[in-house]
mmCIF file of C-alpha atoms in Angstrom:
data_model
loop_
_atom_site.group_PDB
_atom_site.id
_atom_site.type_symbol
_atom_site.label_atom_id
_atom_site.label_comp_id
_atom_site.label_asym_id
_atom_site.label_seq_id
_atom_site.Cartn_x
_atom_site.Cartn_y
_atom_site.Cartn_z
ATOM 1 C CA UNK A 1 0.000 0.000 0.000
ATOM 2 C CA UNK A 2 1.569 3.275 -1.229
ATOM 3 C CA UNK A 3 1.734 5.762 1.782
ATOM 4 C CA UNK A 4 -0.194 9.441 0.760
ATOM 5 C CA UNK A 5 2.606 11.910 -0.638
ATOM 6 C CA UNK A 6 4.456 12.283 -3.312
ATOM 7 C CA UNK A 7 7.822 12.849 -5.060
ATOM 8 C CA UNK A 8 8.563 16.241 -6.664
ATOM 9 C CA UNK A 9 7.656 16.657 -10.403
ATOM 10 C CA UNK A 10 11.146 17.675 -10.718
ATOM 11 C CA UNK A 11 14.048 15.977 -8.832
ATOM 12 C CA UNK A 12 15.568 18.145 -6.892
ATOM 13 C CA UNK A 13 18.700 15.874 -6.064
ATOM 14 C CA UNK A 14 20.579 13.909 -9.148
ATOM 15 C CA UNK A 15 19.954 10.318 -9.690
ATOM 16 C CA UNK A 16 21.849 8.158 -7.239
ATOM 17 C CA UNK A 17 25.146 7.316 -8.326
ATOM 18 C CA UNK A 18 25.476 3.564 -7.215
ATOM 19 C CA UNK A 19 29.023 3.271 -7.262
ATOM 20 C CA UNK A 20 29.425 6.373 -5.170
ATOM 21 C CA UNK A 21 27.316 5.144 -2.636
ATOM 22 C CA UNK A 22 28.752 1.583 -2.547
ATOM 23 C CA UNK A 23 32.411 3.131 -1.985
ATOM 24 C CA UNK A 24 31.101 5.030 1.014
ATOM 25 C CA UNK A 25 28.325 2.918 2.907
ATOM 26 C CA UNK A 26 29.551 -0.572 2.444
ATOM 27 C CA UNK A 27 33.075 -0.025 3.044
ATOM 28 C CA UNK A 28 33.277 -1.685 6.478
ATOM 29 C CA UNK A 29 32.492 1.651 8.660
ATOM 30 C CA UNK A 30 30.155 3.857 10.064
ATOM 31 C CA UNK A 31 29.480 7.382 9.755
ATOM 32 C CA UNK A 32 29.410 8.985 13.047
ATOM 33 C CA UNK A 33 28.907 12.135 13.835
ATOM 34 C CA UNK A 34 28.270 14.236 17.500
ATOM 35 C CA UNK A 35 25.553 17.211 17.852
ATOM 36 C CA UNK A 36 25.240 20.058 20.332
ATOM 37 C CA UNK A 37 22.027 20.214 21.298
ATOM 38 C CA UNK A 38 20.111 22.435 23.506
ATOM 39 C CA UNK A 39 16.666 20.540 24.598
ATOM 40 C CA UNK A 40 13.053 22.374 25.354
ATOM 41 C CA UNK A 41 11.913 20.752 28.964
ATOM 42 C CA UNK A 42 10.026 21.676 31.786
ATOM 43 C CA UNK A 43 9.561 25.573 29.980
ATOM 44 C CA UNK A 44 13.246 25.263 30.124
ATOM 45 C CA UNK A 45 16.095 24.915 27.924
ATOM 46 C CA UNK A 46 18.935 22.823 28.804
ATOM 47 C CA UNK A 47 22.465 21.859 26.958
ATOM 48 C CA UNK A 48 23.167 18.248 25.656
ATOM 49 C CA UNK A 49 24.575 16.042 23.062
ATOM 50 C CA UNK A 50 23.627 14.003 19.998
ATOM 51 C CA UNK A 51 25.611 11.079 18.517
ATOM 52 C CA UNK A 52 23.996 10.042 14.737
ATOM 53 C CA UNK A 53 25.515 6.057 14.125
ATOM 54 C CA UNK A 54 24.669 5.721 10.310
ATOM 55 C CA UNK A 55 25.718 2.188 9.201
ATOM 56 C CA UNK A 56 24.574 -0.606 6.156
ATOM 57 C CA UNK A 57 24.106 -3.979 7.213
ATOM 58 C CA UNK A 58 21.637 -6.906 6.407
ATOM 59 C CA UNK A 59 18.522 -7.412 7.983
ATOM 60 C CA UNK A 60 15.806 -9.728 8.054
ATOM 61 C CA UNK A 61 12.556 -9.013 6.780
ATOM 62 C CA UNK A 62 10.976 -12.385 8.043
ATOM 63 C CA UNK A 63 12.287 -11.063 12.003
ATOM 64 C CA UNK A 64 13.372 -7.749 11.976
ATOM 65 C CA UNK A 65 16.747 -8.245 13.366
ATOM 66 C CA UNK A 66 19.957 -8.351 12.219
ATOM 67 C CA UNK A 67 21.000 -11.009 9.903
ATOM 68 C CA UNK A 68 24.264 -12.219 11.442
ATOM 69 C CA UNK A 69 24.898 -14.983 8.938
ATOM 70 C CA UNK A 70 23.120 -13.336 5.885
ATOM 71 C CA UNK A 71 24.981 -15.584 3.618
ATOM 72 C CA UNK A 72 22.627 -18.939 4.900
ATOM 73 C CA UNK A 73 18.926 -16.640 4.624
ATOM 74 C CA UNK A 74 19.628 -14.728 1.636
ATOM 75 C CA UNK A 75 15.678 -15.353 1.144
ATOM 76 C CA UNK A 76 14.948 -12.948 3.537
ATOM 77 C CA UNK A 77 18.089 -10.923 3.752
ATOM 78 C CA UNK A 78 17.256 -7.196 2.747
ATOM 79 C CA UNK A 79 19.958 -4.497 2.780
ATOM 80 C CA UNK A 80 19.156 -1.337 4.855
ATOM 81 C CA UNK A 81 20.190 1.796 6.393
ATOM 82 C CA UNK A 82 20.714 1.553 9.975
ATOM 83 C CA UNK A 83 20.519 4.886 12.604
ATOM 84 C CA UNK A 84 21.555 4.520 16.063
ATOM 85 C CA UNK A 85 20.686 8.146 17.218
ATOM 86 C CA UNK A 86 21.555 9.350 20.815
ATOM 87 C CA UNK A 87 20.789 12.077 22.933
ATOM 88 C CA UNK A 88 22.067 12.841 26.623
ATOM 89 C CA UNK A 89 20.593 16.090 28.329
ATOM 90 C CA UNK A 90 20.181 17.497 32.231
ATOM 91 C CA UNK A 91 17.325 18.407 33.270
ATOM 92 C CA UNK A 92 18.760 20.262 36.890
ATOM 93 C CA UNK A 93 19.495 17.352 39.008
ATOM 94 C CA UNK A 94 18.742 14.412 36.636
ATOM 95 C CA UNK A 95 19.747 13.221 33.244
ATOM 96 C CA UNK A 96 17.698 11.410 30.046
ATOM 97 C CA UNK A 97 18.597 8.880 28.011
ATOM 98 C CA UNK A 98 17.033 8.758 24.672
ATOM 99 C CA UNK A 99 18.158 6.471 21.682
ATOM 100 C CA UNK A 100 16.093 5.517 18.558
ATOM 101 C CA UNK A 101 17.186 3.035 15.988
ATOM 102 C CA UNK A 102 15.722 3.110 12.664
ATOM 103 C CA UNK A 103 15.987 0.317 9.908
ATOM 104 C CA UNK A 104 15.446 1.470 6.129
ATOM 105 C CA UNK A 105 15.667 -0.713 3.175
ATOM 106 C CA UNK A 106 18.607 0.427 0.711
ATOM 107 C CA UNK A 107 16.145 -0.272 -2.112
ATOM 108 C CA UNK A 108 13.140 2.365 -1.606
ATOM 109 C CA UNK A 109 11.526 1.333 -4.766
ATOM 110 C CA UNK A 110 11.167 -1.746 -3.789
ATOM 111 C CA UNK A 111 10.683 -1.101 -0.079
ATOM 112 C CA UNK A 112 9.445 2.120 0.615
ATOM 113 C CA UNK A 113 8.443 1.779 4.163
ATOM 114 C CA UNK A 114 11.275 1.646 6.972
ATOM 115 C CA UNK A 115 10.918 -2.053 8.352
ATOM 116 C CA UNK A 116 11.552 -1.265 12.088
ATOM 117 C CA UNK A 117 11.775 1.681 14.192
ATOM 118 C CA UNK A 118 12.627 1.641 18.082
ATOM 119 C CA UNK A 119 12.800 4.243 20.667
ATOM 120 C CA UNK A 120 13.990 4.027 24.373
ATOM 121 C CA UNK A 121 13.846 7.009 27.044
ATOM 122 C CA UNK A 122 15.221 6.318 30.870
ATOM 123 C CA UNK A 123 16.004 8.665 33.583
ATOM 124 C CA UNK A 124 15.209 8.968 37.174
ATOM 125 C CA UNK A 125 11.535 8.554 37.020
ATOM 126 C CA UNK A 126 11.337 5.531 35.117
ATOM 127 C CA UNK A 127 12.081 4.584 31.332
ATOM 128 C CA UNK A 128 9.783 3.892 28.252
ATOM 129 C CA UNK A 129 9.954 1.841 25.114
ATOM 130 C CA UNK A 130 8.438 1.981 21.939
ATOM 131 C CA UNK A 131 8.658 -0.172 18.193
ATOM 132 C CA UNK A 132 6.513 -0.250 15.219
ATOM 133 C CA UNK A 133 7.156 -2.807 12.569
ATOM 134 C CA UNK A 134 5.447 -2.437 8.683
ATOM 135 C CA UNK A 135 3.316 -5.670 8.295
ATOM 136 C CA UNK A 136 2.182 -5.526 4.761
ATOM 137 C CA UNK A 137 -0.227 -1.929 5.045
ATOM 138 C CA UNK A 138 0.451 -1.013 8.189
ATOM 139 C CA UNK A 139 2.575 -0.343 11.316
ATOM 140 C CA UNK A 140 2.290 -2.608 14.306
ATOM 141 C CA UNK A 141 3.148 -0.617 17.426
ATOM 142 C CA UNK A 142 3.844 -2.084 20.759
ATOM 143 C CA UNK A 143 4.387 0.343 24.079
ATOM 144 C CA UNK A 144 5.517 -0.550 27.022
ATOM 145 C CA UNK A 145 6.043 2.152 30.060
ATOM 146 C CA UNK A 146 6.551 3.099 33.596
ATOM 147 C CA UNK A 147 4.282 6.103 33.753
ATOM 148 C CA UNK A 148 0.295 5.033 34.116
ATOM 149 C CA UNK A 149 -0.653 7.598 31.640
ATOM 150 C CA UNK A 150 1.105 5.646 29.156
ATOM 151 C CA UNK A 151 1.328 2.129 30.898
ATOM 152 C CA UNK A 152 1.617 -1.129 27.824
ATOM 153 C CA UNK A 153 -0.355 -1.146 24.807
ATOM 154 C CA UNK A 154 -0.422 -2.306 21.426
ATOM 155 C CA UNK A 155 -2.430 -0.252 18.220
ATOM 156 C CA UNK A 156 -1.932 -0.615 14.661
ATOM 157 C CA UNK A 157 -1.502 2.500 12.330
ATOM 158 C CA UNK A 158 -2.230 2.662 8.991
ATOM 159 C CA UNK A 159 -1.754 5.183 6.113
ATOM 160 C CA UNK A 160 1.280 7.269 7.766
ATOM 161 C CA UNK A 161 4.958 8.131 6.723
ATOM 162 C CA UNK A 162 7.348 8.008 10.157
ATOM 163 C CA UNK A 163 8.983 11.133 11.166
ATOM 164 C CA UNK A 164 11.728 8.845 12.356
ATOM 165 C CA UNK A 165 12.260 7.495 9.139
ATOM 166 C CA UNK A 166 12.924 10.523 7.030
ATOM 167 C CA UNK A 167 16.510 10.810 8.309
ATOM 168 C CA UNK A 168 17.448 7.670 7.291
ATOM 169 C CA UNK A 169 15.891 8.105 3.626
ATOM 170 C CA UNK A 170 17.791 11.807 3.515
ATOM 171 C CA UNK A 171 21.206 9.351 3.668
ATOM 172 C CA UNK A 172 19.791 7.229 1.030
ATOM 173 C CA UNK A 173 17.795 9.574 -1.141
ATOM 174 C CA UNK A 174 16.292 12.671 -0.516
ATOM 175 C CA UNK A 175 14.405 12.556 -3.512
ATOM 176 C CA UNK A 176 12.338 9.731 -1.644
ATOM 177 C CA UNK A 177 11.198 12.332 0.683
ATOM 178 C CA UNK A 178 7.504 12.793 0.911
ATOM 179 C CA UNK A 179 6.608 16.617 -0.317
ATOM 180 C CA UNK A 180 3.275 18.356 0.182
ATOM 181 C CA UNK A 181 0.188 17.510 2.364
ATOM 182 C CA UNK A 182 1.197 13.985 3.735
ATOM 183 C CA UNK A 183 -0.172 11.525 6.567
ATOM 184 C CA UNK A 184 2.585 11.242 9.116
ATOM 185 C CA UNK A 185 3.445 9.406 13.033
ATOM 186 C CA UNK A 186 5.113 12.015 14.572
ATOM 187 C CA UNK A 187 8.524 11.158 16.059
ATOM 188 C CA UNK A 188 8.265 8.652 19.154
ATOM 189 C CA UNK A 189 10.392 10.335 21.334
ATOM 190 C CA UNK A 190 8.304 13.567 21.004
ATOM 191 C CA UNK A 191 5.315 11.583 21.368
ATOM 192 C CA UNK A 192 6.579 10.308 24.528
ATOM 193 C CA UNK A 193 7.898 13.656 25.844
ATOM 194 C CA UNK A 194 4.739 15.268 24.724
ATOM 195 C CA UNK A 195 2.101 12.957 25.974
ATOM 196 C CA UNK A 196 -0.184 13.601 22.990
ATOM 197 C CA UNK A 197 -2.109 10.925 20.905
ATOM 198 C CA UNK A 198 -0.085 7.856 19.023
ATOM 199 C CA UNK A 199 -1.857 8.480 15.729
ATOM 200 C CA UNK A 200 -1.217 9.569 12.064
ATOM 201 C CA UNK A 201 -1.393 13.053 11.293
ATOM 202 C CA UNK A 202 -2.291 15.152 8.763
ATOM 203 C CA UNK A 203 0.965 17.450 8.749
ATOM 204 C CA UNK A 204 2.365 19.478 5.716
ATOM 205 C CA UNK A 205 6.288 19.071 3.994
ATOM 206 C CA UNK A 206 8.710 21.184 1.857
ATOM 207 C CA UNK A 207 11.771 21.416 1.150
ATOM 208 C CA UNK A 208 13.785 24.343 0.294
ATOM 209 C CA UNK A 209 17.456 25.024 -1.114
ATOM 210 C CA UNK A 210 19.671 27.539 1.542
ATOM 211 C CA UNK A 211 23.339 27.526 0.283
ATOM 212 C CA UNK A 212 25.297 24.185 -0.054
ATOM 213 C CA UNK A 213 21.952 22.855 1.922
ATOM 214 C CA UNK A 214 18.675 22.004 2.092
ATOM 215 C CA UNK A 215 15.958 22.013 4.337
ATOM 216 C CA UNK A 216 13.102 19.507 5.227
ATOM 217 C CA UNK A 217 10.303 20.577 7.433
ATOM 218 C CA UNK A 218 7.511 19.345 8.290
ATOM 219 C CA UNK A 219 4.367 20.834 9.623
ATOM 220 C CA UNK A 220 1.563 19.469 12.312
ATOM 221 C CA UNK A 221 -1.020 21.563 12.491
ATOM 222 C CA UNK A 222 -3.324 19.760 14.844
ATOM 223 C CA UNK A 223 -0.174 19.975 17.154
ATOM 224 C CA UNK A 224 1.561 23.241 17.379
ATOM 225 C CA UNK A 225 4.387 21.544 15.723
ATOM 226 C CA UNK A 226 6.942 21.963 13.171
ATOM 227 C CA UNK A 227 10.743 20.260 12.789
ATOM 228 C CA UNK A 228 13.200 21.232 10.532
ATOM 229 C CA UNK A 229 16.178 18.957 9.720
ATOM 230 C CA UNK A 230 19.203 20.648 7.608
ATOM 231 C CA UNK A 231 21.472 18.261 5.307
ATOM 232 C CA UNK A 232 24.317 18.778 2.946
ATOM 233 C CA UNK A 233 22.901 19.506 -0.686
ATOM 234 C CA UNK A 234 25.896 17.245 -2.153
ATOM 235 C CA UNK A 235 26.433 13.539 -1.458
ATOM 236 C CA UNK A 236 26.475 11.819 1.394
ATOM 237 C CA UNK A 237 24.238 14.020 2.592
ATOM 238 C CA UNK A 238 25.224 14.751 6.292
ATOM 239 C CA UNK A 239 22.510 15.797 8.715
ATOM 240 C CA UNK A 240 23.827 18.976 9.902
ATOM 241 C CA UNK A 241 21.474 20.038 12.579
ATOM 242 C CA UNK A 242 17.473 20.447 13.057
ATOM 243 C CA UNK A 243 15.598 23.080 14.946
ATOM 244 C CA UNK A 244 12.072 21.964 16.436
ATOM 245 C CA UNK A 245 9.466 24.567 17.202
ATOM 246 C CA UNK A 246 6.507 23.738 19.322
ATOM 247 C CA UNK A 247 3.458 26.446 19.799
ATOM 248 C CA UNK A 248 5.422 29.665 20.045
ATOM 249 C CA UNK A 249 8.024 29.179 22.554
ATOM 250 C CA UNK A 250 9.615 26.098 22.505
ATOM 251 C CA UNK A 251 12.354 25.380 20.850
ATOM 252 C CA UNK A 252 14.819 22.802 20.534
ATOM 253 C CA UNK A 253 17.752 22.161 18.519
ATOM 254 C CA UNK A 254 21.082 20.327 17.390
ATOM 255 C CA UNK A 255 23.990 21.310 15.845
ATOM 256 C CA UNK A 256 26.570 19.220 13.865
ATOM 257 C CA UNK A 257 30.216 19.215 15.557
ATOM 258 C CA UNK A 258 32.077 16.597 13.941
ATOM 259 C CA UNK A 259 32.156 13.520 11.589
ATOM 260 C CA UNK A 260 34.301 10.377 11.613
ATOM 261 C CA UNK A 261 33.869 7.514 9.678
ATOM 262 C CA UNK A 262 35.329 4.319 12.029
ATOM 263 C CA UNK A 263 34.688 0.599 12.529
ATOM 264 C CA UNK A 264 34.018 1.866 15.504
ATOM 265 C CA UNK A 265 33.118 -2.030 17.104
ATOM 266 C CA UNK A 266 36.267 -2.917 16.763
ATOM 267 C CA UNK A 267 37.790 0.147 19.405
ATOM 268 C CA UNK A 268 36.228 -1.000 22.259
ATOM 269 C CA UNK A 269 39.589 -1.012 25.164
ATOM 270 C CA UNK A 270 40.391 1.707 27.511
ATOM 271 C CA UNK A 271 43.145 3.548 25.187
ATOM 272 C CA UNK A 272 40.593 3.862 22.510
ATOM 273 C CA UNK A 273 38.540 6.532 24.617
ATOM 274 C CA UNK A 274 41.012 8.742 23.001
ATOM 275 C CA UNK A 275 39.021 8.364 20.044
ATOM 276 C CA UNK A 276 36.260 10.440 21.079
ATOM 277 C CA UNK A 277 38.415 13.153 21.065
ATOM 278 C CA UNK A 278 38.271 12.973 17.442
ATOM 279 C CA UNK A 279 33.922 14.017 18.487
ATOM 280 C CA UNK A 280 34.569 16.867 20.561
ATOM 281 C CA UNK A 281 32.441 14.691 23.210
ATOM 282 C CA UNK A 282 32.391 15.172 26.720
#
């Protein structure tokens, strides 16, 4: 089932040069790259960080998990676009957690919708976990929480585009990007910060040219709600920050400070905390 939306009349990206791409994403490493960010909470701004894991590696379709001998299931064995994306912010005494993983097929033709997308908040209060799977038509969600507001529950959504799938097809191919009046589920760990409904909504896209970049935004108006993510106009197509606006006052964003490309796996000892030097983490 096609999802509402559509491509631009006119691409505004050049086609996809394959051989490009192979030489960068399935070269053995990840892209990594570290954010500032400064996070709306409690009618208050506080400072954090981002890490953005981008990484190609085979999945199942049959399981959704990683295929760790993909050469013995190449019947279900699918190629996608993996993003590990962390955040770390204080919020006075206590700090959050948040990390989302999304899982995009390679081949968007073929496989337009992202297969899996998970999202995990903990700090001091308790912690909260979220997935949706596509089955077929639709997203399977399954919610499981501390806070009785929330509390477990599974609900299928139909008809929707994920928020937390659009960075993923920016690194693949941003002329996959829904444009226009679209049906999307907003991002899960908004929708868990924000207590509003889990449903698809009606929310409005663009995209627009700035420089050696382009912007994405998208537009809720049932919720206040608008994001904005920023990537490099020219292959790979970085994510170089995003600014999120809700109602009038509340504003969040993220800012790119560095990129490495690393098997990163593989530096996993004491000596190679040096490496994160290389992030400008803290």
């Amino acid at each position: 089932m096609l999802m509402i939306g559509c491509k631009p009349k006119t691409a505004a990206f050049p086609e996809r040069n394959e051989q490009e791409f192979s030489q960068y994403w399935y070269n053995g490493q990840a892209e990594i790259s570290s954010y500032t960010v400064n996070q709306s909470r409690y009618s208050a701004n506080h400072e954090g960080q981002s890490i953005f894991v981008f990484v190609t590696e085979d999945f199942s379709r049959r399981k959704h998990v990683k295929l760790e001998r993909p050469e013995t299931a190449s019947s279900e064995a699918v190629k996608v676009m993996k993003l590990n994306a962390t955040e770390e912010f204080i919020t006075g005494l206590y700090k959050y957690n948040v990390m989302n993983s999304v899982f995009t097929p390679i081949d968007l033709d073929s496989d337009p919708h992202s297969l899996k997308v998970t999202s995990g908040i903990q700090e001091w209060c308790g912690q909260s976990f979220i997935q949706a799977e596509w089955k077929s038509n639709r997203y399977d969600i399954r919610q499981m929480s501390y806070f009785e507001n929330d509390g477990d529950a599974d609900l299928s959504l139909a008809m929707g585009w994920l928020e937390d799938e659009l960075w993923t097809k920016i690194r693949i191919d941003p002329n996959a990007l829904p444009l226009g009046e679209v049906k999307m589920i907003p991002g899960f760990t908004y929708l868990r910060l924000s207590h509003v409904e889990k449903k698809v909504y009606k929310a409005t896209t663009t995209l627009t040219p700035n420089g050696n970049r382009f912007v994405y935004r998208i537009e809720y108006p049932a919720l206040h709600r608008s994001l904005d993510i920023a990537f490099e106009a020219a292959f790979p197509h970085r994510i170089l920050g995003w600014k999120e606006m809700i109602g009038t006052n509340e504003m969040t964003t993220g800012q790119i400070l560095n990129t490495i490309r690393s098997d990163y796996w593989k530096h996993n000892q004491p000596a190679d905390t040096t490496l994160r030097g290389d992030l400008k983490l803290k």
